[in-house]
PDB file of C-alpha atoms and ligand atoms in Angstrom:
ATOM      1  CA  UNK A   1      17.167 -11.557 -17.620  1.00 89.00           C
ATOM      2  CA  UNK A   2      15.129  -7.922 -17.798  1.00 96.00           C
ATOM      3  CA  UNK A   3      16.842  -5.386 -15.304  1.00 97.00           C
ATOM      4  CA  UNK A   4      13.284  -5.027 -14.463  1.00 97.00           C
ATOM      5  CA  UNK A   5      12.630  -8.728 -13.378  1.00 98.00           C
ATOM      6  CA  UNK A   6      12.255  -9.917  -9.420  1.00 98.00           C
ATOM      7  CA  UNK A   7      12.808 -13.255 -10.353  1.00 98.00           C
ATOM      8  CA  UNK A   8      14.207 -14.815  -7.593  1.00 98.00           C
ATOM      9  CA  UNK A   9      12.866 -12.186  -4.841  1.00 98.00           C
ATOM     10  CA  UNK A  10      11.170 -12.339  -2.129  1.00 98.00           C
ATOM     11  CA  UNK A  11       9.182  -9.066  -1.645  1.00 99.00           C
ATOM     12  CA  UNK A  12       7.514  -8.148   1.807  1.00 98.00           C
ATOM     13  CA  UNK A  13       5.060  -5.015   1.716  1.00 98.00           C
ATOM     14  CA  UNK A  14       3.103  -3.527   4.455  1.00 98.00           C
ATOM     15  CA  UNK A  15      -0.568  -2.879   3.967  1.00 98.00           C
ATOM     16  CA  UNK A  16      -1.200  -5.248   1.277  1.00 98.00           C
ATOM     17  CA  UNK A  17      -4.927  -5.831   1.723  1.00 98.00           C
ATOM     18  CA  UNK A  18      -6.181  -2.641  -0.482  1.00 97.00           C
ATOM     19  CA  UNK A  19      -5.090   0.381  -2.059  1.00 97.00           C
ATOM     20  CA  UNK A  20      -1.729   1.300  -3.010  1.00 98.00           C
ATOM     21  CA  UNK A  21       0.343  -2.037  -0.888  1.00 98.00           C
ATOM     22  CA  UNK A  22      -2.295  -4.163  -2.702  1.00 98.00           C
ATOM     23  CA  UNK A  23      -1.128  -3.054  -6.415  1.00 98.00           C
ATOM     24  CA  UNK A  24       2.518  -2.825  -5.539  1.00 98.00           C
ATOM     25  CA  UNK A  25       2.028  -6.646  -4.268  1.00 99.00           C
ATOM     26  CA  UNK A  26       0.301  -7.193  -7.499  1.00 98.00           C
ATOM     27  CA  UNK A  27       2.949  -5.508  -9.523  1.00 98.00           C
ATOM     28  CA  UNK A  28       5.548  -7.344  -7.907  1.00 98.00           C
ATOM     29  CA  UNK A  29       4.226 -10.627  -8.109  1.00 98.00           C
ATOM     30  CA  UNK A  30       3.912  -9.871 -11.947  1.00 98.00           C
ATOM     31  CA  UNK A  31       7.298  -9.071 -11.919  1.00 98.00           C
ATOM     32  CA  UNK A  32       8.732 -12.934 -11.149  1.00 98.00           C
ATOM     33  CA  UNK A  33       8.862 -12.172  -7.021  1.00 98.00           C
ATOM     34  CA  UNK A  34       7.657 -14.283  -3.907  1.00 98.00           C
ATOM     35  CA  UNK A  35       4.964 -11.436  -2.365  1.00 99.00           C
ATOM     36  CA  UNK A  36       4.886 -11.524   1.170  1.00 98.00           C
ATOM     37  CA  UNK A  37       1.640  -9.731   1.888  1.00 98.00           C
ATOM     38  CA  UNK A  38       1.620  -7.990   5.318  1.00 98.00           C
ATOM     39  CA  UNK A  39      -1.378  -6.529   7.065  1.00 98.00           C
ATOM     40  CA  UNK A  40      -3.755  -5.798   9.826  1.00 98.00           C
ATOM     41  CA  UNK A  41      -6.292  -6.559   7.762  1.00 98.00           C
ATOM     42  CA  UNK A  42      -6.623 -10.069   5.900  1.00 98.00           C
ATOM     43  CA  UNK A  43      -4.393  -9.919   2.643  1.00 98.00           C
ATOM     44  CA  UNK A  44      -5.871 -13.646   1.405  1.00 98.00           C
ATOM     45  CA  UNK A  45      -7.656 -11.210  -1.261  1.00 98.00           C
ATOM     46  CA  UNK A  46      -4.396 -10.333  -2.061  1.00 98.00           C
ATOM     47  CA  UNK A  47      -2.792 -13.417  -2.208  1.00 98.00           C
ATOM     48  CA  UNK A  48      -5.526 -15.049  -4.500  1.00 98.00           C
ATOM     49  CA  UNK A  49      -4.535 -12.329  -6.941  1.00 98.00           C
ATOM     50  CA  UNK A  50      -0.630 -13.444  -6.900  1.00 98.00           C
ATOM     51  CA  UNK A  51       1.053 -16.617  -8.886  1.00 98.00           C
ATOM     52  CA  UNK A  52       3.292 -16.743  -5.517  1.00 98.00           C
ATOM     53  CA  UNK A  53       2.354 -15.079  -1.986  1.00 98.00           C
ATOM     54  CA  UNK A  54       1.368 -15.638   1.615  1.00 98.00           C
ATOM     55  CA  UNK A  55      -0.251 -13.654   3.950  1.00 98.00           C
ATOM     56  CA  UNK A  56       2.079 -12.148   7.155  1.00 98.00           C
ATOM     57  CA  UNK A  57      -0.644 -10.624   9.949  1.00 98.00           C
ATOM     58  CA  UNK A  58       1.410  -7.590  11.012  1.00 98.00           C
ATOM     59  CA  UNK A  59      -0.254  -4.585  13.376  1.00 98.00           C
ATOM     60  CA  UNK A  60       1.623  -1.629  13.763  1.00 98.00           C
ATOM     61  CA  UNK A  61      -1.021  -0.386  16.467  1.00 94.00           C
ATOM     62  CA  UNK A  62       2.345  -2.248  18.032  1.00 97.00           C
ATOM     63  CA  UNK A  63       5.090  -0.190  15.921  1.00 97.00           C
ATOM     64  CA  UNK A  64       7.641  -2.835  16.802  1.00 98.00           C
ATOM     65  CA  UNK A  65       5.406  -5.390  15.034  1.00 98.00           C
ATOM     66  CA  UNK A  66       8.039  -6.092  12.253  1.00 98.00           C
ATOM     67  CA  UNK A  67      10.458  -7.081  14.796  1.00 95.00           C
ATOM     68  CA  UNK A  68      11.570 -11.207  14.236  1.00 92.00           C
ATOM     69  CA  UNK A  69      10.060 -10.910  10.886  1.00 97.00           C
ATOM     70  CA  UNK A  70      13.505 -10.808   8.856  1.00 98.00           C
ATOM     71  CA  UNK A  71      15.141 -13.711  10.900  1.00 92.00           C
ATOM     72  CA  UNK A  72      13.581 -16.746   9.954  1.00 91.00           C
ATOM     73  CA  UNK A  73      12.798 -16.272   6.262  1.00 95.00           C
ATOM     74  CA  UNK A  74      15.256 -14.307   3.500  1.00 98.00           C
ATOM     75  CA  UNK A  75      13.431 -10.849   2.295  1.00 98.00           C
ATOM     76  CA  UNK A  76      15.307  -9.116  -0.548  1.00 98.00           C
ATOM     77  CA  UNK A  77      12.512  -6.494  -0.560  1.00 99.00           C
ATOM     78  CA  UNK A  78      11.082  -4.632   2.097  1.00 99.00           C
ATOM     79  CA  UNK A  79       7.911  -1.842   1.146  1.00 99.00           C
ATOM     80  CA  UNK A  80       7.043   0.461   3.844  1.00 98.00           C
ATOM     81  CA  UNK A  81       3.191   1.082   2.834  1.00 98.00           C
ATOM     82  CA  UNK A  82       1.300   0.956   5.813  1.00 98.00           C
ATOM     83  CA  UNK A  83      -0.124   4.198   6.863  1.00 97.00           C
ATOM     84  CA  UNK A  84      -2.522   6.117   8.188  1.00 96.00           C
ATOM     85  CA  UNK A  85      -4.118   9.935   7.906  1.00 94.00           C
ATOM     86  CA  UNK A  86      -6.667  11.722  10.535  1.00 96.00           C
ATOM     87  CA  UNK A  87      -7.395  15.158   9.281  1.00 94.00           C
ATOM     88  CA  UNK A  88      -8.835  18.179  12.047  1.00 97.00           C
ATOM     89  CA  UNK A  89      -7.955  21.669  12.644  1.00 98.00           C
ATOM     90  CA  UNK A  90      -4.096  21.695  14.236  1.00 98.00           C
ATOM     91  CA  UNK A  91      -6.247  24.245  16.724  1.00 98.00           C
ATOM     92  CA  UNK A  92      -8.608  21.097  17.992  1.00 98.00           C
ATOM     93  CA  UNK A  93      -5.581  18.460  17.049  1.00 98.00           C
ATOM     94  CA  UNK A  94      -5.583  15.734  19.513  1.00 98.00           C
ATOM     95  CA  UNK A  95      -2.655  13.837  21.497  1.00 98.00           C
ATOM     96  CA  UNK A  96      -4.157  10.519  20.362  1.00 98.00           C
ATOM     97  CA  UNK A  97      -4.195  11.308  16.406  1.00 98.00           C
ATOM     98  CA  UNK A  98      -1.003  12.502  16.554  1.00 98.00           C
ATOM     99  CA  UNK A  99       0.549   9.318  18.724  1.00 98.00           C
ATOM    100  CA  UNK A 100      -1.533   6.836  16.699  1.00 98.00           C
ATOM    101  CA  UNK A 101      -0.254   8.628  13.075  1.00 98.00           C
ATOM    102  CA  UNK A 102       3.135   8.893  13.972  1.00 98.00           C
ATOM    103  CA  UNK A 103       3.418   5.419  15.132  1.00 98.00           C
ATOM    104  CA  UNK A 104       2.297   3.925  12.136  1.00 98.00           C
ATOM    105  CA  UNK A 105       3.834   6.124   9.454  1.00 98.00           C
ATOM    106  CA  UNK A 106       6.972   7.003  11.171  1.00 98.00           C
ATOM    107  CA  UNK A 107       8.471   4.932  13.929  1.00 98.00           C
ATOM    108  CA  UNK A 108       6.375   1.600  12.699  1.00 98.00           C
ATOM    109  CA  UNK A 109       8.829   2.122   8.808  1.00 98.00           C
ATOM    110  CA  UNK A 110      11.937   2.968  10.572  1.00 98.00           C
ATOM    111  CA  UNK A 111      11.808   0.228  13.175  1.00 98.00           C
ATOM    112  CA  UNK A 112      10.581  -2.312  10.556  1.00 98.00           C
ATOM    113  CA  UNK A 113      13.761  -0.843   8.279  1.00 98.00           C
ATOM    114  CA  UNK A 114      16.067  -1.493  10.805  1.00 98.00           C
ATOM    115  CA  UNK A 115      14.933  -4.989  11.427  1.00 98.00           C
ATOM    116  CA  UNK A 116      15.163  -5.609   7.081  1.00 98.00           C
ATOM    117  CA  UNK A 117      18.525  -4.032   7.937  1.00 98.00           C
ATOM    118  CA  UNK A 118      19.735  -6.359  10.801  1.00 98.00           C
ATOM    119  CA  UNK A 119      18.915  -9.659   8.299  1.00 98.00           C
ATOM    120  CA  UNK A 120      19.425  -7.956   4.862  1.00 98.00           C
ATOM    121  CA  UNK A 121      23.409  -5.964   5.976  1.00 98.00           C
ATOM    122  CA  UNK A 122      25.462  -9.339   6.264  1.00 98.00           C
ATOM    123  CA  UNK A 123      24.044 -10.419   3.015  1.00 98.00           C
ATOM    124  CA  UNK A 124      25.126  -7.242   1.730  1.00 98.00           C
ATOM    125  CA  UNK A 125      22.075  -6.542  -0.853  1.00 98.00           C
ATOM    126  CA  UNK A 126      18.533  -5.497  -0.091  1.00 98.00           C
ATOM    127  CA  UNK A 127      16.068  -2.663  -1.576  1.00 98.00           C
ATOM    128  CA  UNK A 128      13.743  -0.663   0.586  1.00 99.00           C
ATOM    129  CA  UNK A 129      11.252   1.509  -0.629  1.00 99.00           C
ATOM    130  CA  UNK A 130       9.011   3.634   1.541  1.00 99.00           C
ATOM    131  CA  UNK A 131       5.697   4.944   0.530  1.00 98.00           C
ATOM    132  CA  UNK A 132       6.309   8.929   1.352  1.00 98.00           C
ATOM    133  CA  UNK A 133       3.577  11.881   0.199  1.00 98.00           C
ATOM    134  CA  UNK A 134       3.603  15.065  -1.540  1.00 97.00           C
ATOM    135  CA  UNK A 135       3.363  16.020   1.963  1.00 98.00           C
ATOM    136  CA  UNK A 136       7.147  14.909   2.492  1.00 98.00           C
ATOM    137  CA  UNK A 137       7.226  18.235   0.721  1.00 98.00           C
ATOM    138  CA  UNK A 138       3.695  20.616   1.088  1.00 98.00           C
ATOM    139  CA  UNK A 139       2.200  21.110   4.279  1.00 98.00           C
ATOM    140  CA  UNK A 140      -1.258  20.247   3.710  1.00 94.00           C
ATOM    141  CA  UNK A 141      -4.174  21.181   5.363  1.00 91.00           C
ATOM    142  CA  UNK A 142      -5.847  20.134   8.295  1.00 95.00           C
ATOM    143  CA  UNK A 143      -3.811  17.050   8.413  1.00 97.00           C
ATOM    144  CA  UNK A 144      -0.452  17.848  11.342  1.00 98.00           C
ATOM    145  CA  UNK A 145       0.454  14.526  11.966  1.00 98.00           C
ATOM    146  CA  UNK A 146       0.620  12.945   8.524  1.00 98.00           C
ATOM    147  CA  UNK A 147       2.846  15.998   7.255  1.00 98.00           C
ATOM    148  CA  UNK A 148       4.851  15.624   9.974  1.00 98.00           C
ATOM    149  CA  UNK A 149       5.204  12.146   9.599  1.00 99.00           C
ATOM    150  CA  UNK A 150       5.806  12.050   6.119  1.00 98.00           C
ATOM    151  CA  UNK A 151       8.407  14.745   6.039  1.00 99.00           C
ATOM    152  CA  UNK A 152       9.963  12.445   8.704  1.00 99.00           C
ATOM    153  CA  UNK A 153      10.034   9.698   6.534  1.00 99.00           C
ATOM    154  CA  UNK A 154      11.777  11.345   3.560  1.00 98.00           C
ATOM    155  CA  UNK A 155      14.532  12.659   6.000  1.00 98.00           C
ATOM    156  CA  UNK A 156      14.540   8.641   7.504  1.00 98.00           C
ATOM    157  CA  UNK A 157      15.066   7.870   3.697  1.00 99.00           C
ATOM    158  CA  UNK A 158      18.200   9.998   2.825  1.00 98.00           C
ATOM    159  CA  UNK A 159      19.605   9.182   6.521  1.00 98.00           C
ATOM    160  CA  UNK A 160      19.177   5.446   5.910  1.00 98.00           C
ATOM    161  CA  UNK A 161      20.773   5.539   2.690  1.00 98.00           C
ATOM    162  CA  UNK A 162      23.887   7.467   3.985  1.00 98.00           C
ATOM    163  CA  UNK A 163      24.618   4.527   5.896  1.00 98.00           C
ATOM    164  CA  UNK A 164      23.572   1.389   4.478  1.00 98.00           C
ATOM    165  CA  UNK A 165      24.009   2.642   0.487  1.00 98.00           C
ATOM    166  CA  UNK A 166      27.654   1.481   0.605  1.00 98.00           C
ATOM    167  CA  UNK A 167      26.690  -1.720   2.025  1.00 98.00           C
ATOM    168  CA  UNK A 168      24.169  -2.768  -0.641  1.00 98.00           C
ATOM    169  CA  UNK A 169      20.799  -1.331   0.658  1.00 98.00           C
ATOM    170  CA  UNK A 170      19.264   0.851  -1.654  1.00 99.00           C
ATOM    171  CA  UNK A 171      16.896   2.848   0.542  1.00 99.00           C
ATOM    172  CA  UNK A 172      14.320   5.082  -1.607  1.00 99.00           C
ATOM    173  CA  UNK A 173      10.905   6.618  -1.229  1.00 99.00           C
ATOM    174  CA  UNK A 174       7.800   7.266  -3.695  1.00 99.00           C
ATOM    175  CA  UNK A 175       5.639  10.735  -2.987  1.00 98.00           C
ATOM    176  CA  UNK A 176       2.299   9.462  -4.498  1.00 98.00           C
ATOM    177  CA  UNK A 177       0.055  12.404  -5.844  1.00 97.00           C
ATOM    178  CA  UNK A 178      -3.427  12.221  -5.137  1.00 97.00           C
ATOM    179  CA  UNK A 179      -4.680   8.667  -5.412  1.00 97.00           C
ATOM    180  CA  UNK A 180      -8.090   7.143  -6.149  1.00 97.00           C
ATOM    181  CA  UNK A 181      -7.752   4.806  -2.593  1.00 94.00           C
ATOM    182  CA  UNK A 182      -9.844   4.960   0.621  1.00 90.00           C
ATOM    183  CA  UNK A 183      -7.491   7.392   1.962  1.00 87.00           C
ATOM    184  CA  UNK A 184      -8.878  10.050  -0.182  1.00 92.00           C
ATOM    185  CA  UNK A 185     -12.171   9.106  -0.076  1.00 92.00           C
ATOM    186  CA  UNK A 186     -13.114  11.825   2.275  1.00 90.00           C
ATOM    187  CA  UNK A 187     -11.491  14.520  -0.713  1.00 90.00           C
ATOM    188  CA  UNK A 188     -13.095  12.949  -3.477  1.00 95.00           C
ATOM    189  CA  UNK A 189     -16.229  12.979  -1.749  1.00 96.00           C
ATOM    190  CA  UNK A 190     -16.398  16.655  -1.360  1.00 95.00           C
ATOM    191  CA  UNK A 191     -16.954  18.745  -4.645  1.00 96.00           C
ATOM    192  CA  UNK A 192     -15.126  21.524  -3.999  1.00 96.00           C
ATOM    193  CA  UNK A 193     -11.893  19.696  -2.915  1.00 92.00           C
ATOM    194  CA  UNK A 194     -12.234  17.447  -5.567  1.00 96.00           C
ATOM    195  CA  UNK A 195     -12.093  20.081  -8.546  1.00 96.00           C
ATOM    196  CA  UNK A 196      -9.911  22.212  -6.639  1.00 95.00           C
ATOM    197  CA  UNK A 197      -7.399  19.063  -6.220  1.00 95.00           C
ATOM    198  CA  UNK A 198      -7.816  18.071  -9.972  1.00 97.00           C
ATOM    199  CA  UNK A 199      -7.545  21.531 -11.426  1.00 97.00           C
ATOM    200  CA  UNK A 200      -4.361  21.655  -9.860  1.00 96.00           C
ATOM    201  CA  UNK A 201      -3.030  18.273 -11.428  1.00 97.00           C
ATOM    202  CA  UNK A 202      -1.407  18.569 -14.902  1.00 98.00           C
ATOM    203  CA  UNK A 203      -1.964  15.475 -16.177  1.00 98.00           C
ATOM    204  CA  UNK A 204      -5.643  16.143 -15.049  1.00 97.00           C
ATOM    205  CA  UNK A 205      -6.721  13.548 -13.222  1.00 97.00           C
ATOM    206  CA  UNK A 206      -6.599  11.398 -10.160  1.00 97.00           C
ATOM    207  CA  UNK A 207      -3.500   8.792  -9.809  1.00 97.00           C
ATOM    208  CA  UNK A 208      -4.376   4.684 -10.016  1.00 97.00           C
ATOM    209  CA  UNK A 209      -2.693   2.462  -7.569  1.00 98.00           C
ATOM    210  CA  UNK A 210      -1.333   1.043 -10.373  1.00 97.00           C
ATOM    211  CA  UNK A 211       0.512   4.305 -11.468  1.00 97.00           C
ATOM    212  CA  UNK A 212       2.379   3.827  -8.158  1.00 98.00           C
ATOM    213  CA  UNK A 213       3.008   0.231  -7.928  1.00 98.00           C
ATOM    214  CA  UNK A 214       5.250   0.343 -11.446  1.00 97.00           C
ATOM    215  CA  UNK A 215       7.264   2.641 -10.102  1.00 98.00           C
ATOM    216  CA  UNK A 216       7.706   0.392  -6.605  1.00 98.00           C
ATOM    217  CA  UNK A 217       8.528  -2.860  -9.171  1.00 98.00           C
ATOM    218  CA  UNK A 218      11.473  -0.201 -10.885  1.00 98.00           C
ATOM    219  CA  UNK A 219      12.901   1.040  -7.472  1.00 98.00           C
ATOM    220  CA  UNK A 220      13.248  -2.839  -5.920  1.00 98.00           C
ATOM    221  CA  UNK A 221      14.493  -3.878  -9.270  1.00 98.00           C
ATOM    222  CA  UNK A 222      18.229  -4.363 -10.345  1.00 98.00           C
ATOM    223  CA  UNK A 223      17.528  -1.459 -12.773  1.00 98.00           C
ATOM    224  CA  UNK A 224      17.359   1.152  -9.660  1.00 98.00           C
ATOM    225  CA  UNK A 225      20.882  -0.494  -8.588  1.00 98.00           C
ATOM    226  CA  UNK A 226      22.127   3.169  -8.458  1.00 98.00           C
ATOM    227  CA  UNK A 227      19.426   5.364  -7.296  1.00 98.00           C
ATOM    228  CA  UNK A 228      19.730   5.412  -3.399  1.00 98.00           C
ATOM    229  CA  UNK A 229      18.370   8.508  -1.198  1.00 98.00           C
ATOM    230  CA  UNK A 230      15.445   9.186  -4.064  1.00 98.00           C
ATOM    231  CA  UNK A 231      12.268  10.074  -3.245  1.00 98.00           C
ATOM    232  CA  UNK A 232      10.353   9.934  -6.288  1.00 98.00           C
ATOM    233  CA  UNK A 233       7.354  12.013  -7.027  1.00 98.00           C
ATOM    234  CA  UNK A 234       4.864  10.358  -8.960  1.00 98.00           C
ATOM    235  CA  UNK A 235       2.201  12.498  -8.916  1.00 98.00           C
ATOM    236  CA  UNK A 236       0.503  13.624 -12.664  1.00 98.00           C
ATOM    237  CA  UNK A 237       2.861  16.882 -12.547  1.00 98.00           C
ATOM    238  CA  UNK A 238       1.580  18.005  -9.294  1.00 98.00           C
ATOM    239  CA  UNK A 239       4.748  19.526  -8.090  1.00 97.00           C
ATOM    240  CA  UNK A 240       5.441  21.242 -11.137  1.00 96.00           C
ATOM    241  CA  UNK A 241       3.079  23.494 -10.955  1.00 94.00           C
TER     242      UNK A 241
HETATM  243  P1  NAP B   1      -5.450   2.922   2.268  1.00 50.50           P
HETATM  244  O1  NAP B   1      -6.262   2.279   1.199  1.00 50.50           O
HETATM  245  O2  NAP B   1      -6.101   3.563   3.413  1.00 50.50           O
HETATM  246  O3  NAP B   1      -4.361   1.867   2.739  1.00 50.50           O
HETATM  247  C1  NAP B   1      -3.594   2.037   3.910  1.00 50.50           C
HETATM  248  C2  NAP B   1      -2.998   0.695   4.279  1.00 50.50           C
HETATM  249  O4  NAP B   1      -2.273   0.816   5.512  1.00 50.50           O
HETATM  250  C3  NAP B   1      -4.085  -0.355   4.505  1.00 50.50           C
HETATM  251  O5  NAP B   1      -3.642  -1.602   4.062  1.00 50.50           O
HETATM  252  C4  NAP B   1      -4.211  -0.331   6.010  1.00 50.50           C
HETATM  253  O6  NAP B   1      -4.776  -1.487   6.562  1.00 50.50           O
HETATM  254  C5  NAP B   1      -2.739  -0.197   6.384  1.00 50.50           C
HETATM  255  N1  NAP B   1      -2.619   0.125   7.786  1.00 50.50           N
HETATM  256  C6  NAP B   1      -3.162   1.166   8.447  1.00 50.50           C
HETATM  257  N2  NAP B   1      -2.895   1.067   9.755  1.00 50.50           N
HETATM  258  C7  NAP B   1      -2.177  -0.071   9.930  1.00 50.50           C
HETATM  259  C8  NAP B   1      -1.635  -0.736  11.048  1.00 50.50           C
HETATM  260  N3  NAP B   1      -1.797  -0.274  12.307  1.00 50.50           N
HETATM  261  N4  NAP B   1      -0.943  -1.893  10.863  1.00 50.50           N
HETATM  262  C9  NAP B   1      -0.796  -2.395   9.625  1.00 50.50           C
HETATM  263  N5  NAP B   1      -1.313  -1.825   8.510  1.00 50.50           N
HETATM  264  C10 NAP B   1      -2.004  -0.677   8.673  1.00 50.50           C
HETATM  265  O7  NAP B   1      -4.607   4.095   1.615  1.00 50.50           O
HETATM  266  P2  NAP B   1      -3.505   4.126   0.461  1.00 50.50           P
HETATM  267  O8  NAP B   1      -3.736   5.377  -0.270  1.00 50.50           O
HETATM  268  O9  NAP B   1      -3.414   2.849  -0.275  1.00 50.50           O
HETATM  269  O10 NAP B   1      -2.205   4.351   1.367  1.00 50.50           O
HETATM  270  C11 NAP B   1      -1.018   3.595   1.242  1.00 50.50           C
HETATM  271  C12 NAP B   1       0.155   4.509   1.536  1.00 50.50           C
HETATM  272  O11 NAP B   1       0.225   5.522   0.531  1.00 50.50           O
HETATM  273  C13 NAP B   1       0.043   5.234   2.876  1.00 50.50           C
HETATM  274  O12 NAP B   1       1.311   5.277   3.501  1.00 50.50           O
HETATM  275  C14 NAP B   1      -0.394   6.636   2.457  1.00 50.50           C
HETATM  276  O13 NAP B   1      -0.010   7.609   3.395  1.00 50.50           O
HETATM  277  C15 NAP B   1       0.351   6.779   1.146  1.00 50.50           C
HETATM  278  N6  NAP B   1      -0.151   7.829   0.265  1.00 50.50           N
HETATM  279  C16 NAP B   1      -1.392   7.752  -0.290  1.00 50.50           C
HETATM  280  C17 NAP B   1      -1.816   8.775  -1.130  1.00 50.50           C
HETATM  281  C18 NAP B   1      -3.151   8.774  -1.795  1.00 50.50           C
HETATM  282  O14 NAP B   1      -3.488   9.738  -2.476  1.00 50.50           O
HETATM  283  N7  NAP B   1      -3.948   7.739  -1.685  1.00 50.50           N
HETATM  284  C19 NAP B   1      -0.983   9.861  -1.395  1.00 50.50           C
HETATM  285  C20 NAP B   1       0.265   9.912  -0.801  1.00 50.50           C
HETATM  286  C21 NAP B   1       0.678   8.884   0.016  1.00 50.50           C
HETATM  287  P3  NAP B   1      -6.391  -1.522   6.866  1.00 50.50           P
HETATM  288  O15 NAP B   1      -7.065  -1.681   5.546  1.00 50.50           O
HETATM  289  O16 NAP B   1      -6.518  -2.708   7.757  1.00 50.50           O
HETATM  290  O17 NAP B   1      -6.718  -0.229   7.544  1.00 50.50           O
END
């Protein structure tokens, strides 16, 4: 069989309905797995689009949502894609869009990680992947709680790996560039952003889902079997520059 196959798998990713968690659940589907497609939104979209899926109605607005999910059903795969961005001056920044970012993007992936964990340890295999930002990196602009929460989530990455890598979790991350999905609508929408962004990019222009969910398929495959603690930039050249 392909190193690259997910024959066999079972693949559970956050945020399935649209975007980025709707082409990795695409691209993983393609790739031989059972798609669990998790979201607050309805995924049946989704799951029309997959050979085999269901839909899994998960909210982080409770971050503990993910909690019981792993007990009842084997996942081999678990994608942490959920996540949200509010974007004001850190000078106006409000309690509220920091709580409600940080929830989702940060304590919502490690507390659904740890759950994965709790099913996935005694079985002693398991891939996680978690859906990180150039802003695990940069520091953005106008946007506190996301960098903040996305730097937190490539630091939960490497700590999660130092302890479960040995015991057959590989725990990895992908730092999408800038990506053509309604969470950079409000960039693309504004002209000078827009050229300012794509001037910037070397492979000069904006990412497709798709560019991400490829990489997702080779990190949850048995051909990432070594790579634990990554976070993988996929992002046109963006940080090269
Ligand atoms: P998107 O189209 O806005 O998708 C975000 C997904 O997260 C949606 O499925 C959304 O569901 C879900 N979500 C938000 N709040 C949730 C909650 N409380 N409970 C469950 N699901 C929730 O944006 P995207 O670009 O595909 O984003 C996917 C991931 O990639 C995010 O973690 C984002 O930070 C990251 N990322 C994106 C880019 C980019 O350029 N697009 C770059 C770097 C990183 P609803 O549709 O119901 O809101």
């Amino acid at each position: 069989m392909s190193p690259f196959s997910l024959a066999g798998q079972t693949a559970l990713i956050t945020g399935a309905n649209t975007g980025i968690g709707q082409a990795i659940a695409r691209a993983m589907g393609r790739a031989g797995a059972h798609v669990i497609c998790a979201g607050r939104s309805s995924c049946d979209e989704t799951v029309g689009q997959i050979a085999s899926a269901e839909a899994l109605h998960l909210d982080f607005a409770n971050p503990m949502a993910a909690q019981g999910v792993f007990a009842d059903r084997q996942v081999d795969i678990l994608v942490n894609n959920a996540g949200i961005i509010r974007r004001d001056d850190s000078v106006d920044f409000t309690e509220s869009d920091w709580d409600d970012v940080m929830d989702v993007n940060l304590k919502a992936a490690f507390f659904t990680c740890q759950a994965f964990a709790k099913a996935a340890l005694p079985r002693g295999a398991g891939k996680i992947v978690n859906i990180a930002s150039l802003l695990s990196f940069q520091g953005g602009i106008r946007v506190p709680s996301y960098t903040a929460s996305k730097h937190g989530l490539a630091g939960l990455t490497k700590i999660l790996c130092n302890e479960w890598a040995a015991k057959g979790i590989n725990v990895n991350a992908i730092a999408p560039g800038y990506i053509e999905t309604n969470n950079t609508q409000a960039l693309r929408a504004d002209p000078e952003r827009n050229k300012a962004i794509l001037d910037r990019i070397p492979a000069g222009r904006w990412g497709k889902a798709d560019d991400i969910a490829e990489t997702a398929v080779f990190l949850a495959s048995p051909a990432a079997n070594y790579i634990h603690g990554a976070v993988l930039n996929v992002d046109g050249g963006w940080l090269a520059r």
